[in-house]
Short mmCIF file of C-alpha atoms and ligand atoms in Angstrom, two decimals:
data_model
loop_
_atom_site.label_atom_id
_atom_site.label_comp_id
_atom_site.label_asym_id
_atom_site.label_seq_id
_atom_site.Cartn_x
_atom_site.Cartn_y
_atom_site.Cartn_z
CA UNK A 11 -3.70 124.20 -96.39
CA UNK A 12 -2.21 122.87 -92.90
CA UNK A 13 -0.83 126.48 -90.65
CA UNK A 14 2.11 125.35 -88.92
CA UNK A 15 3.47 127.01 -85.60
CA UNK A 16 6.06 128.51 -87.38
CA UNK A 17 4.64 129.88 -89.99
CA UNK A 18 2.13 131.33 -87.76
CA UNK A 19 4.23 132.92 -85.82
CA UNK A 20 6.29 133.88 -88.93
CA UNK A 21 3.31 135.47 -90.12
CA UNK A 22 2.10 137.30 -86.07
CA UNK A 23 5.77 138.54 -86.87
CA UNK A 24 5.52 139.69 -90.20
CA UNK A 25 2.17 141.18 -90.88
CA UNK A 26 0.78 142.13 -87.52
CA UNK A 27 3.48 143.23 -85.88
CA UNK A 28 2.09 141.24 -82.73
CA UNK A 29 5.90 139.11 -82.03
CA UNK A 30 9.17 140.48 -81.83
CA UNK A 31 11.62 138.14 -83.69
CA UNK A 32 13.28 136.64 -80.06
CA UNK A 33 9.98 135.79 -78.75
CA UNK A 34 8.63 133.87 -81.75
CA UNK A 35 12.11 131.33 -81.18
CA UNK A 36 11.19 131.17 -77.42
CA UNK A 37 7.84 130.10 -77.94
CA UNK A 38 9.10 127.52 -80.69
CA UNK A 39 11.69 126.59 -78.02
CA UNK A 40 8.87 126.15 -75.50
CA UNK A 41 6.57 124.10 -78.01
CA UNK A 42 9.63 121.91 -78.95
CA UNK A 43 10.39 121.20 -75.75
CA UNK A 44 6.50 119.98 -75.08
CA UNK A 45 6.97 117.53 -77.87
CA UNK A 46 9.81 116.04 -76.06
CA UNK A 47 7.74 115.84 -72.62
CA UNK A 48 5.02 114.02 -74.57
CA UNK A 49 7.16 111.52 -75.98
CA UNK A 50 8.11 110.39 -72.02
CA UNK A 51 4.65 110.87 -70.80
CA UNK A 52 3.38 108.67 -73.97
CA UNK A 53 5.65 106.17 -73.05
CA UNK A 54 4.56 106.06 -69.39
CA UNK A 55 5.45 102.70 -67.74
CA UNK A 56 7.60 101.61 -71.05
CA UNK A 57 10.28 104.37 -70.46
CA UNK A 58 10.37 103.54 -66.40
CA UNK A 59 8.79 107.38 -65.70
CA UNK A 60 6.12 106.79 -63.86
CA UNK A 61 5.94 106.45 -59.66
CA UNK A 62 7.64 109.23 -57.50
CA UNK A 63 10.77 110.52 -57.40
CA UNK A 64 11.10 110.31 -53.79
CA UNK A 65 12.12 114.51 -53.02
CA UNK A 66 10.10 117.02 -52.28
CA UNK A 67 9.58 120.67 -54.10
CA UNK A 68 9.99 123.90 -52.07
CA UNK A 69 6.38 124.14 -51.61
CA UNK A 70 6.62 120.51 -49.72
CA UNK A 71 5.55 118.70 -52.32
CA UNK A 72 5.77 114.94 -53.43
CA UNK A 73 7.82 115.36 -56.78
CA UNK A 74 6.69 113.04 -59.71
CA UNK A 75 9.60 111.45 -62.03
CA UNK A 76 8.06 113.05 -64.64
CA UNK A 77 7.81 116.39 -62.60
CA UNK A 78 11.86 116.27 -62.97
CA UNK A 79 12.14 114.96 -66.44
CA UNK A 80 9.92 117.96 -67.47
CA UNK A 81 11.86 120.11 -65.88
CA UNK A 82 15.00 119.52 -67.32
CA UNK A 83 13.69 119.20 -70.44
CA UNK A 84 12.47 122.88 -70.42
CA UNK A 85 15.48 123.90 -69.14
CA UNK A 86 17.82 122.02 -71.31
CA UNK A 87 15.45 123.40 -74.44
CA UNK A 88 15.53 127.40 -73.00
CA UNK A 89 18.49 127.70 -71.78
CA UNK A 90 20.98 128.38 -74.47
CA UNK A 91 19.26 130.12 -77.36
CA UNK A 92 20.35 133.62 -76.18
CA UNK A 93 16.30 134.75 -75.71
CA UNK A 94 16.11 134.60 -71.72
CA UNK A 95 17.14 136.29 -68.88
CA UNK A 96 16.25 133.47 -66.77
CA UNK A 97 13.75 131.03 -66.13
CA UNK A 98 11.66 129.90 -62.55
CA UNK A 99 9.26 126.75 -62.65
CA UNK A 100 7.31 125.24 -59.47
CA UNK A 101 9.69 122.37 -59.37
CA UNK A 102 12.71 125.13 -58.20
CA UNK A 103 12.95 126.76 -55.36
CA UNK A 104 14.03 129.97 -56.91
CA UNK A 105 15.15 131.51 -60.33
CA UNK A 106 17.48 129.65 -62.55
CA UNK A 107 19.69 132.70 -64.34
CA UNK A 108 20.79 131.81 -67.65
CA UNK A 109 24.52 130.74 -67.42
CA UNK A 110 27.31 133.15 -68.31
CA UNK A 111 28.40 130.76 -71.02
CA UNK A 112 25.14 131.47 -73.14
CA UNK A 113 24.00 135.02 -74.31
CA UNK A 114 21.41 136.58 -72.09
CA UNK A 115 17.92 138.02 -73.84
CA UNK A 116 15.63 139.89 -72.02
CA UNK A 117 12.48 137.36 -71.48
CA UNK A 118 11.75 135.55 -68.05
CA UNK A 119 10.33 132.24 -68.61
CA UNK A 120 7.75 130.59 -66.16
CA UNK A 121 6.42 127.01 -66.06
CA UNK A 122 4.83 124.31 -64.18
CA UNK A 123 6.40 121.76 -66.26
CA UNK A 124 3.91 118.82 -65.21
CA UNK A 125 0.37 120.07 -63.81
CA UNK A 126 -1.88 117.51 -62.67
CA UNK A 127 0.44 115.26 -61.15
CA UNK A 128 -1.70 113.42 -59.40
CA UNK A 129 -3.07 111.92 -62.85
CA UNK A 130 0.32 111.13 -64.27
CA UNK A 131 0.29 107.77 -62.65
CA UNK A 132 -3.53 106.97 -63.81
CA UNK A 133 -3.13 107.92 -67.78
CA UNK A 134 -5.38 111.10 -67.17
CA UNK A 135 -4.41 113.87 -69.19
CA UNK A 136 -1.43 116.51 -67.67
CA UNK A 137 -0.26 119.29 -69.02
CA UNK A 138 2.41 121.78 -69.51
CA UNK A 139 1.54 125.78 -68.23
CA UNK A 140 3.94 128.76 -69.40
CA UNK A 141 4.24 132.38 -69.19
CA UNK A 142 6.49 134.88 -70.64
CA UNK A 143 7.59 138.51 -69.55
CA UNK A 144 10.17 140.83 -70.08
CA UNK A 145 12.79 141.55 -68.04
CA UNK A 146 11.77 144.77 -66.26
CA UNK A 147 14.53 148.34 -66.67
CA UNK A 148 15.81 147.30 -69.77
CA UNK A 149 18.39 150.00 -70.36
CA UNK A 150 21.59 148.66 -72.83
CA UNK A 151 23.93 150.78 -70.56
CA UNK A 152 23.42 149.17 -67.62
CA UNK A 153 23.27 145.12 -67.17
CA UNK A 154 21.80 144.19 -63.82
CA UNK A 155 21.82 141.00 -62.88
CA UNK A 156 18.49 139.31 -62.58
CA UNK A 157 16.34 138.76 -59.44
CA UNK A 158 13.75 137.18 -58.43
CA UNK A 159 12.07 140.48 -58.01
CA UNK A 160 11.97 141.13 -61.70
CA UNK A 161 9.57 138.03 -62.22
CA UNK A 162 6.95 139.92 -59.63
CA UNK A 163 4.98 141.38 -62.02
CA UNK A 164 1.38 141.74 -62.24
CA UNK A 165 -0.11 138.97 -65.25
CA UNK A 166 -1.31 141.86 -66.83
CA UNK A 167 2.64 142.05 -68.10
CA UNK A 168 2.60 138.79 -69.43
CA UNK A 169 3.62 139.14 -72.91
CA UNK A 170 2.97 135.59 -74.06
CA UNK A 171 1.33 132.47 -72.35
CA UNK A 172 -0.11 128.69 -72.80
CA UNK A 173 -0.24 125.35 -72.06
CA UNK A 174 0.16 122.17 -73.87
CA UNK A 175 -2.32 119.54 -73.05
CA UNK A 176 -0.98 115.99 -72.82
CA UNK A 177 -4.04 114.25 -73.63
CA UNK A 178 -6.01 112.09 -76.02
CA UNK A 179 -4.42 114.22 -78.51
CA UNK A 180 -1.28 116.75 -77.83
CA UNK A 181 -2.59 120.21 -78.11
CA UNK A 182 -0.80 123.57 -77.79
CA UNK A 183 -2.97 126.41 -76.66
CA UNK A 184 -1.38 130.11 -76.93
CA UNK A 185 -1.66 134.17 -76.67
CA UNK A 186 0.50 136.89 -77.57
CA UNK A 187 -2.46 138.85 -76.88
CA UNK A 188 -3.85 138.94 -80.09
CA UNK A 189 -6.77 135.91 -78.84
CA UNK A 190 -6.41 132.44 -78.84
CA UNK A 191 -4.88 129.88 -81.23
CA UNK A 192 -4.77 125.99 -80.76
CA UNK A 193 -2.13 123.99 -82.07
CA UNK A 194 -2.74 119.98 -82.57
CA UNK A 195 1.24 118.39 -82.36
CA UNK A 196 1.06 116.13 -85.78
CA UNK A 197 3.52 112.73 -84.50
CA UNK A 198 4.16 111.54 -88.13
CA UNK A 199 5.83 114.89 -89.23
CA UNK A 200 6.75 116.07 -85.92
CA UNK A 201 4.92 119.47 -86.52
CA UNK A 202 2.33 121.75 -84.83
CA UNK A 203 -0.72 122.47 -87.13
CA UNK A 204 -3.07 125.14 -86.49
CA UNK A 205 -6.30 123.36 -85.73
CA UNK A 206 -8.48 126.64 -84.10
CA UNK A 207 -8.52 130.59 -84.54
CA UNK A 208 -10.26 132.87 -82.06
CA UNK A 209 -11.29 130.32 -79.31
CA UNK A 210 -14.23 131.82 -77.64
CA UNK A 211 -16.06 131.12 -74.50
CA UNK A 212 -19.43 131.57 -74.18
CA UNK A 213 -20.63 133.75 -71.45
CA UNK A 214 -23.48 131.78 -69.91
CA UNK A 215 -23.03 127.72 -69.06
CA UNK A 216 -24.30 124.67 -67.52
CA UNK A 217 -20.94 123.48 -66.28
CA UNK A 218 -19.23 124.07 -63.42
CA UNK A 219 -15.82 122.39 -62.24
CA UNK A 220 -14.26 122.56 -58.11
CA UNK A 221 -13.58 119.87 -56.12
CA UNK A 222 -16.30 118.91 -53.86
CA UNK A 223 -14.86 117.30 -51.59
CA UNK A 224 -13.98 120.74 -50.18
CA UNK A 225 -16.94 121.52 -49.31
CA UNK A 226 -17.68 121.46 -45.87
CA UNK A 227 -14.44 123.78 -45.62
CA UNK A 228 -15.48 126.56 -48.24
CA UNK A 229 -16.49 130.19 -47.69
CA UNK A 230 -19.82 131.35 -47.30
CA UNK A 231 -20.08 132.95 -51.30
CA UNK A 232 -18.36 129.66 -52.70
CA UNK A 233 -20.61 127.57 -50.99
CA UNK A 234 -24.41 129.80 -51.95
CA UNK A 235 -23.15 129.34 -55.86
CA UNK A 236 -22.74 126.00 -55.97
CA UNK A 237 -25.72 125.51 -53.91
CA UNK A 238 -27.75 126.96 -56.38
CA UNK A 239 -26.10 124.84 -59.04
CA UNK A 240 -27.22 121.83 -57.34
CA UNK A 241 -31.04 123.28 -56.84
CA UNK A 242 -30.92 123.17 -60.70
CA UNK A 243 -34.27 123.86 -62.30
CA UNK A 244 -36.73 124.38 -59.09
CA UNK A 245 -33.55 126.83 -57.81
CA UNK A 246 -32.87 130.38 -58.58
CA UNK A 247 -30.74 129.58 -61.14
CA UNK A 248 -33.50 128.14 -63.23
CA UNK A 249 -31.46 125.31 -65.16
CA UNK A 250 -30.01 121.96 -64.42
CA UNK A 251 -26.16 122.13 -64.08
CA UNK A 252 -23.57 119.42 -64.93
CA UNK A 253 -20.17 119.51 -63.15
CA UNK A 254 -17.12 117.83 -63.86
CA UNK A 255 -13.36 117.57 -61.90
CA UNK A 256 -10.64 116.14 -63.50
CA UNK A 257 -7.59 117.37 -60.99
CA UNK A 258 -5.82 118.72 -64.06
CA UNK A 259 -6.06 122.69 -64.33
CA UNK A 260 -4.96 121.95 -67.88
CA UNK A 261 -7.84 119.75 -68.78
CA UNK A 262 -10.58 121.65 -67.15
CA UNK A 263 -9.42 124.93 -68.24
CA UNK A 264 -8.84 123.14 -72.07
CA UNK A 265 -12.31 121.88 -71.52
CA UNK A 266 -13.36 125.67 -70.49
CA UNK A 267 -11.82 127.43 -73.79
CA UNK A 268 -13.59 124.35 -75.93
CA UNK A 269 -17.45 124.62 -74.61
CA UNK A 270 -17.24 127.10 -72.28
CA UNK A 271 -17.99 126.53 -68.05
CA UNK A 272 -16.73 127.81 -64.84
CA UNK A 273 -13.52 126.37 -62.98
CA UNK A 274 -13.08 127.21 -59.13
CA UNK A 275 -10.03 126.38 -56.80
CA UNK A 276 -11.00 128.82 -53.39
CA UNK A 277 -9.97 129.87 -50.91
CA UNK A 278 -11.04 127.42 -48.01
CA UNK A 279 -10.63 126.67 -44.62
CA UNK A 280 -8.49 123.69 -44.46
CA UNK A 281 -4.96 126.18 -44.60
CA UNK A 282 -6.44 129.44 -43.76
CA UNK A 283 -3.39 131.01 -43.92
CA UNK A 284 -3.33 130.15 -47.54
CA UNK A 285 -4.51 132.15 -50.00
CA UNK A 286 -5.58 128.93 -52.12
CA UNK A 287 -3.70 125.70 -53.76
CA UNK A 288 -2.77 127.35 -56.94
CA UNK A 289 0.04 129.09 -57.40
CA UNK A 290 -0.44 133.00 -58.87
CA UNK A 291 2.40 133.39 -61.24
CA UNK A 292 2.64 130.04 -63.67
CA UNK A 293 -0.47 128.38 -62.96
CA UNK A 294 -3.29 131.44 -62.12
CA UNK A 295 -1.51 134.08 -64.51
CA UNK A 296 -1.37 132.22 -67.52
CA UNK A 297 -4.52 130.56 -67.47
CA UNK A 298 -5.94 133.79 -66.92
CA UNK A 299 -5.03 135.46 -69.42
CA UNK A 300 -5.93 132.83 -71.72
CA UNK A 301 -9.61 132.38 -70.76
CA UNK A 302 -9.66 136.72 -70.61
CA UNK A 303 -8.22 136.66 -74.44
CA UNK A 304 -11.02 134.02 -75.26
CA UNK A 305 -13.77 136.31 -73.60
CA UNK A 306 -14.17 135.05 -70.63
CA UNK A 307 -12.91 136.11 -66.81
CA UNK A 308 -10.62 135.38 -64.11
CA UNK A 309 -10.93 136.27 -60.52
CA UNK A 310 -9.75 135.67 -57.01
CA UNK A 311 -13.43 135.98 -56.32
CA UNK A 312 -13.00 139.73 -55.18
CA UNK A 313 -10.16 140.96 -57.57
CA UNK A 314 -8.98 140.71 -61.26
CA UNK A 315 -6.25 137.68 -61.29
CA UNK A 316 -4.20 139.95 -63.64
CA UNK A 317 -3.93 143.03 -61.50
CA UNK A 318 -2.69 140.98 -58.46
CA UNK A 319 1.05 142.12 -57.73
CA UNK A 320 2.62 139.67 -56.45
CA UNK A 321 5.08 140.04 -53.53
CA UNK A 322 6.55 135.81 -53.93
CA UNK A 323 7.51 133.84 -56.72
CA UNK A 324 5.81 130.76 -55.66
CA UNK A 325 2.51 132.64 -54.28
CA UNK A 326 -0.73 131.01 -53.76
CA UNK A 327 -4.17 132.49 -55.09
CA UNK A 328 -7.85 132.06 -54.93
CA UNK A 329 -9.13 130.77 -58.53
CA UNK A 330 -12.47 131.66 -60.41
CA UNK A 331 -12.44 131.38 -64.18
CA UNK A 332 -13.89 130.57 -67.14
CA UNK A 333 -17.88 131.71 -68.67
CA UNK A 334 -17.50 135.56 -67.96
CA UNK A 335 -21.44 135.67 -66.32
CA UNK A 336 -20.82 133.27 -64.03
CA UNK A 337 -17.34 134.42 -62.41
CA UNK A 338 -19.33 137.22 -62.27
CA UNK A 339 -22.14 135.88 -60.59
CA UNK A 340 -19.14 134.27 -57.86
CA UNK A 341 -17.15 137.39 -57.95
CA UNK A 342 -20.34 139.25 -57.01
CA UNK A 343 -21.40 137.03 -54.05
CA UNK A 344 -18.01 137.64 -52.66
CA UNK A 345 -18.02 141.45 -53.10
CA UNK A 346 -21.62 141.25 -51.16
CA UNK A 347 -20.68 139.10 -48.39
CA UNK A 348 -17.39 141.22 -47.75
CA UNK A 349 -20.12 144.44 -47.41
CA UNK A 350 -22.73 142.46 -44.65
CA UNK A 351 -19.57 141.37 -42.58
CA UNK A 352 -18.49 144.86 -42.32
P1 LIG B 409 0.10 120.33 -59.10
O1 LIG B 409 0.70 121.55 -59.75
O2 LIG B 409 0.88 119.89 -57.92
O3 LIG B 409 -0.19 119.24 -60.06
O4 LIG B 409 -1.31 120.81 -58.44
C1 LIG B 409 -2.21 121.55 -59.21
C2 LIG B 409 -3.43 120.71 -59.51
C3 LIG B 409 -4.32 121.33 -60.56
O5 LIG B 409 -3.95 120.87 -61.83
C4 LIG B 409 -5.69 120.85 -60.16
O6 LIG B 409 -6.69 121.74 -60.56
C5 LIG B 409 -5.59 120.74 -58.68
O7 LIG B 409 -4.22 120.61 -58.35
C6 LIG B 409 -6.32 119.53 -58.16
O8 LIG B 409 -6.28 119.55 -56.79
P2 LIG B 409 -7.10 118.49 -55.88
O9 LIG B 409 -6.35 117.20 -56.01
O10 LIG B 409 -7.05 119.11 -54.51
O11 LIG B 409 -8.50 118.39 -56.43
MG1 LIG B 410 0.64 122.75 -61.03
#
C-alpha cells in the first residue's frame, strides 16, 4: 500500500515520538510549497519563467526569475501557519520575521529556494534545499524578538532538513534524524508517496564529482586525491574512477544518497578570502546532515560541517561529502598537509 507524506509523518508523530505536531505541518508546508515550484519550473518557457530577472542577491549574484518565484512561493506557503519564528533564504539579504498579523511558532526556516541556477535555463535538473531549527531561549515568559543571531547555530541543531529534486521525476528527500526517507511527488493525485526507507551510502566508490575546471587553482590535498583518481588502476588507488558534474548540489548529492560517491566544492585560490562557493547554513548544513543520516560524511576537508558555528547568515564553506572512506581519505590529506606546513 502507497505511504503518503502525511501519513508518514502522522505516523514519525504518533509511534516514534520522532516529530512534534508543529513541525510535521511545517514540513507539509515546505513539501506543498515544492509542488507549486515544480509546476513553474515544469512549465519553463510556457509560463514566461525562464531568463534572468535582471537584480542581483546580497551575495552579488545574477538572480534567476525562477530564483524569485521560488522565493515567494516559500514564503507565501510558511508564512502564516503560526509554526515559524521567521524564515532566511539566499535570495534575502537578511531574516524575514514572521508578520505580527500571523501567530509566531518557534521554528526558523532556511532555504535556497532554486539551487543550480545555472541549469534552470538548460532543462537540467534544480532543486529546492531546506533546513529547520528551533528558535534558541525559548522561555514562554519572555518573547524576544528574533535575530539573525538565533539562526547561527551549528547544523548539528538542525532539527529537520531536505531537498526536493526538480528532475526527471519530482523527489522529496528528508530527515528528522531518524535516517533518510524519499518521497516521489505523484502529479495525478497531487500527493507525495513514500518510494525509499533508510537510504544508505556505501562507504567505498568509484565516483567522484568537483568541477575541474578549478583545477589549476585548488589546494595542494584537493589536488593529490583527484590525482590519484585519474591514475586509476596503475595508481595508488588501485581502481578506475568515473566522475561526473552536473552544477546542481541537488543532483549530485541526490545522485550521492542513490549509489553512493564523493562530491567536492573547495576551497581554492581564485577568492582566497573565501572560504568556498557554498554557502554553510542552507546549502552545506542540510546536505550534510542528510548524507551523515544515510552513513556517509561531510567535511570542510579539516572539520565536521556540522560542528562549524557559524558567525554569518550567508557564510561560505569548504565542501567534502558523500562515501564516508573517501571524505576520509580527503579529510585526511588535509589534516597531513596542515602538519608538514607547520
Ligand atoms: P547557486 O546556489 O547560485 O545555484 O550556486 C550553487 C551551485 C551548486 O548547486 C553547484 O554545486 C555549484 O553551484 C556549481 O558551481 P560551478 O558552476 O562553479 O561548477
Ligand atoms: Mg544554491
Amino acid at each position: 500500500m502507497s505511504i503518503t507524506l502525511t501519513r508518514y509523518l502522522i505516523e514519525q508523530q504518533r509511534t516514534q515520538g520522532a516529530l512534534p505536531a508543529e513541525l510535521r505541518l511545517l514540513l507539509e508546508t515546505v513539501a506543498r510549497a515544492c509542488q507549486h515550484i515544480a509546476i513553474s519550473v515544469n512549465k519553463g518557457a510556457l509560463g514566461e519563467v525562464l531568463g534572468s530577472a535582471d537584480t542581483e542577491n546580497v551575495q552579488g549574484e545574477v538572480q534567476k526569475k525562477l530564483d524569485i518565484i521560488a522565493n515567494e512561493v516559500l514564503i507565501d506557503a510558511n508564512e502564516w501557519g503560526g509554526h515559524l519564528a521567521a524564515m532566511a533564504s539566499e535570495e534575502m539579504d537578511t531574516i524575514h520575521p514572521i508578520p505580527h498579523r500571523y501567530p509566531q511558532g518557534e521554528y526558523l526556516l532556511l532555504f535556497d529556494p532554486l539551487d543550480g541556477s545555472s541549469n534552470i535555463d538548460v532543462n537540467v535538473s534544480i532543486g529546492t534545499i531546506f533546513s529547520v531549527l528551533k528558535k534558541p531561549n525559548d522561555d514562554p515568559n519572555v518573547i524576544e524578538p528574533v535575530s539573525e543571531q538565533d539562526f547561527l547555530q551549528p547544523g548539528a541543531q538542525q532539527v529537520a532538513a531536505g531537498y526536493c529534486i526538480y528532475g526527471p521525476q519530482t523527489t522529496l528527500a528528508l530527515t528528522v534524524g531518524r535516517g533518510v526517507v524519499m518521497f516521489t511527488l505523484d502529479r495525478e493525485q497531487g500527493v507525495w508517496l513514500l518510494t525509499q526507507e533508510n537510504v544508505q551510502i556505501p562507504a567505498d566508490t568509484k565516483e567522484f564529482a568537483i568541477n575541474m575546471s578549478n583545477m589549476r587553482h585548488w589546494d595542494t590535498p584537493v589536488k593529490r586525491y583527484v590525482d590519484e583518481c585519474l591514475q586509476g588502476k596503475e595508481g595508488v588507488r588501485g581502481k578506475d574512477f568515473n566522475m561526473r558534474w552536473i552544477a546542481s548540489m541537488v543532483a549530485d548529492v541526490h545522485r550521492i544518497l542513490m549509489r553512493g560517491g564523493i562530491f567536492m566544492y573547495p576551497w581554492d585560490k581564485r577568492e582566497p578570502h573565501k572560504p568556498g562557493k557554498l554557502r554553510l547554513m542552507y546549502e552545506a548544513n542540510p546536505m550534510g546532515w542528510l548524507v551523515e543520516q544515510a552513513g556517509g560524511a561531510a567535511t570542510n576537508g579539516r572539520q565536521r560541517i556540522l560542528d562549524i558555528a557559524p558567525t554569518e547568515l550567508h557564510q561560505r564553506v569548504s565542501v567534502v561529502l558523500g562515501s564516508k572512506n573517501e571524505v576520509e581519505r580527503v579529510t585526511a590529506y588535509h589534516l597531513e598537509a596542515d602538519k608538514t606546513s607547520v
